[in-house]
XYZ file of C-alpha atoms in Angstrom:
207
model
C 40.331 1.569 -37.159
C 43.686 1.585 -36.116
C 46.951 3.600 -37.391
C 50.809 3.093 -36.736
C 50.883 7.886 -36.344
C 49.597 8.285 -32.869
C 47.540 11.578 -32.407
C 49.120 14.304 -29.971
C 46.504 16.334 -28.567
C 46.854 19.882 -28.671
C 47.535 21.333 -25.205
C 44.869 23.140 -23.982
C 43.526 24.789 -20.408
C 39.873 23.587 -21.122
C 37.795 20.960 -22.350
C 37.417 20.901 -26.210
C 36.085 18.936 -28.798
C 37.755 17.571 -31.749
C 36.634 15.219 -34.985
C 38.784 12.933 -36.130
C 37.901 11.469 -39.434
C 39.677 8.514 -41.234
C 39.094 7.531 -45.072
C 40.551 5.114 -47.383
C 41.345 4.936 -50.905
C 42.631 2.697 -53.350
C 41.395 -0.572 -51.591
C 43.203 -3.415 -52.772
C 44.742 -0.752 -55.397
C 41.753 -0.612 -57.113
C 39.777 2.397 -57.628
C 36.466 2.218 -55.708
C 32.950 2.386 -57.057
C 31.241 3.813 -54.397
C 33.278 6.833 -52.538
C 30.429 7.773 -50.760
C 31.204 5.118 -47.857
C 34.991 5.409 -48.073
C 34.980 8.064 -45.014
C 34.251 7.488 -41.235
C 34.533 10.324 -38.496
C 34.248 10.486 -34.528
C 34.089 13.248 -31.976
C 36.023 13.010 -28.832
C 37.237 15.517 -26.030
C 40.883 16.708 -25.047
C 41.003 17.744 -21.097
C 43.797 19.146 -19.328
C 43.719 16.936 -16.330
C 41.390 14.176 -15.324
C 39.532 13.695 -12.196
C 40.777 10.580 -9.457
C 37.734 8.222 -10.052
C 35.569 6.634 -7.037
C 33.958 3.638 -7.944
C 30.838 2.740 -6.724
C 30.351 -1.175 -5.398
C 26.338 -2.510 -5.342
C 26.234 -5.997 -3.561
C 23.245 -7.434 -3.564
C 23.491 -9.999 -0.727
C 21.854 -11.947 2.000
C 22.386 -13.490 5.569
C 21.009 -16.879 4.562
C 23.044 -17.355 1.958
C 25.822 -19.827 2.029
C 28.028 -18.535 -1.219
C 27.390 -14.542 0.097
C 29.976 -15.016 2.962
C 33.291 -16.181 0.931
C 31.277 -13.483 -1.707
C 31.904 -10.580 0.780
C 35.394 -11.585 1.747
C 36.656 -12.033 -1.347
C 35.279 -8.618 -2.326
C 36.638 -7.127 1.067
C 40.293 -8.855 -0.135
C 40.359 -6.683 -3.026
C 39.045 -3.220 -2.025
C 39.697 -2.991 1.881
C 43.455 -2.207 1.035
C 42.706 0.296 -1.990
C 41.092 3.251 0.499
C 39.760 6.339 -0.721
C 39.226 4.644 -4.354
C 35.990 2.877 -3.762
C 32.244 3.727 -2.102
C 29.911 0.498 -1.116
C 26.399 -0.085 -1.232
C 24.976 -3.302 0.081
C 21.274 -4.613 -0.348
C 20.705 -7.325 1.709
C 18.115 -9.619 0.111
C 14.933 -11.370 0.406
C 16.425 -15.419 -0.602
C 17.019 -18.342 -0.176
C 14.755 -19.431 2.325
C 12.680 -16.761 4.535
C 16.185 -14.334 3.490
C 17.833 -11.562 5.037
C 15.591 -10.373 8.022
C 16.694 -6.710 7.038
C 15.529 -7.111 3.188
C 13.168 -4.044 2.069
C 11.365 -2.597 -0.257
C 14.851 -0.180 -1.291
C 16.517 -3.036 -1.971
C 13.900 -4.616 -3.992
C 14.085 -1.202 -5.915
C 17.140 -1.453 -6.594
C 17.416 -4.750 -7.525
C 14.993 -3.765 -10.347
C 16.755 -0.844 -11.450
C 19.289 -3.517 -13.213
C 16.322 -5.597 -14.115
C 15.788 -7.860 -11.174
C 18.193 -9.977 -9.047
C 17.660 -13.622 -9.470
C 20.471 -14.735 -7.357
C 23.202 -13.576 -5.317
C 25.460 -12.708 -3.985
C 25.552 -10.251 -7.209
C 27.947 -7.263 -7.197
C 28.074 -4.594 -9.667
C 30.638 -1.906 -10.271
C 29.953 1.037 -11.408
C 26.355 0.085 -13.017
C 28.906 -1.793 -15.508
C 30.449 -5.377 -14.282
C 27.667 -7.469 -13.332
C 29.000 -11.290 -11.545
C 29.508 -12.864 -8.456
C 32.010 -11.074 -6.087
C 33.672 -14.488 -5.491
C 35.095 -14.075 -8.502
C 36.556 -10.134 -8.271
C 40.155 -9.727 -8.755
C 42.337 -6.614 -8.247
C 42.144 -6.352 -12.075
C 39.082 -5.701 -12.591
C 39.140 -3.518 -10.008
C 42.329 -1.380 -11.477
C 39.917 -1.640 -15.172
C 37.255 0.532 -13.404
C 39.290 2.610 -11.573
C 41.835 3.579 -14.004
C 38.846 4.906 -16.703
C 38.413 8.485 -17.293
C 36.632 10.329 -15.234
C 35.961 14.258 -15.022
C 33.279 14.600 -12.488
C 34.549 16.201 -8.925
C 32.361 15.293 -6.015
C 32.824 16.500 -2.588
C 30.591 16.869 0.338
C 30.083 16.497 4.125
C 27.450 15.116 6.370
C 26.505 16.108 10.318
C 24.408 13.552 11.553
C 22.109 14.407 14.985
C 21.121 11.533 16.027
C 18.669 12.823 18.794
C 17.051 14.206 15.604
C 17.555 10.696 13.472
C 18.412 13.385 10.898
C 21.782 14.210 8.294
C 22.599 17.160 6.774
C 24.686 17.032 3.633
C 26.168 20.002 2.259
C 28.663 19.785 -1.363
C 29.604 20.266 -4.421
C 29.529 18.949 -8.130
C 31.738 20.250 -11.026
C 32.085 19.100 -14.268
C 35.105 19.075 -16.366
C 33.091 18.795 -19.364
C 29.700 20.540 -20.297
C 27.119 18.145 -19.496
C 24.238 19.212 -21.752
C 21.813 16.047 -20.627
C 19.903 16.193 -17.575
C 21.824 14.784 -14.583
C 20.887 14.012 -11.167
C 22.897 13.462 -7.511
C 21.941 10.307 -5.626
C 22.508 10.492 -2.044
C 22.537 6.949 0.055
C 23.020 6.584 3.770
C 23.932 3.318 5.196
C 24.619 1.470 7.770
C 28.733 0.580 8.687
C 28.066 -2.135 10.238
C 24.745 -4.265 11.502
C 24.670 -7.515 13.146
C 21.291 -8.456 14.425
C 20.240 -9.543 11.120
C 22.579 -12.832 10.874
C 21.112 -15.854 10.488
C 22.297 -19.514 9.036
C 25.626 -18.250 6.411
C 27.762 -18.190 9.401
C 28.569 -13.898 8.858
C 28.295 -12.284 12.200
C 28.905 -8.459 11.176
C 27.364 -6.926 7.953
C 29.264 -4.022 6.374
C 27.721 -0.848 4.838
């Protein structure tokens, strides 16, 4: 349903919810038969300032795979320049042929969390766009980033590595009361590795 008014929303120093409804009458210019139907409502929420979004990146990738290299790069074109928008996560995987010699059971895991990975390289942003990263653009990139977000995430990590151990210390806060259970997933990787290349001509893997 669209309509030519647009709707100001009220100023206002904290979250609130509103309901918008929408009816018609007099379809056609004929009286209706059934006004039960003729009525349609929705509940959204006015903030006061939105939160800078993060994307996250999932690439689900693999060392002996010829189309994974130009995969990465083309990602890398898009988000290298855009710092401090985007996080990465990058599964390196267990095909074609004997696959990635650092494949394991996380990234299998994972790779079933979205219902299985039957080829890559597969990126997906956000949990939403699912496709090949040779195909990315800046676009879609600005479509994710640019959507509302009202989350604010901060925290710090102190790694010991005589220890082999990380201590991370933050902080969550919601814009809006989140009234469904909610959980904070914490992933360590890797920058950079390099001693798992093999036949796609990549010599340095990134996070």
């Amino acid at each position: 349903f669209t309509h030519p008014a647009s709707w100001t929303v009220p100023t206002t120093t904290d979250s609130k919810e509103y309901k918008i409804e929408a009816w018609v009458s007099k379809i056609n210019s004929n009286n209706d038969g059934n006004t039960d139907n003729d009525k349609n409502s929705a509940t959204t929420t006015a903030l006061s300032n939105l939160v800078p979004r993060k994307s996250l990146y999932e690439v689900f990738t693999s060392s002996t795979c010829p189309p994974c290299k130009p995969g990465n790069e083309q990602l890398s074109s898009v988000i290298n320049p855009l710092v401090g928008k985007w996080t990465a996560v990058k599964y390196q995987y267990n095909f074609p042929g004997n696959g990635d010699p650092y494949y394991t059971s996380e990234c299998a895991a994972r790779g079933s969390f979205y219902g299985g990975i039957n080829s890559v390289p597969r990126l997906l942003v956000d949990g939403g766009w699912n496709g090949n990263p040779n195909s990315y653009t800046t676009a879609i990139f600005n479509q994710f980033y640019e959507a509302p977000c009202f989350v604010t995430i901060n925290g710090n990590a102190n790694i010991d590595p005589q220890k082999q151990s990380v201590k991370i210390t933050g902080s969550i806060v919601s814009e809006l009361d989140i009234n469904t259970p909610t959980r904070a997933y914490i992933a360590i990787v890797e920058k950079v590795t390099t001693k798992n290349k093999t036949s796609n001509g990549e010599t340095e893997f990134y996070y």
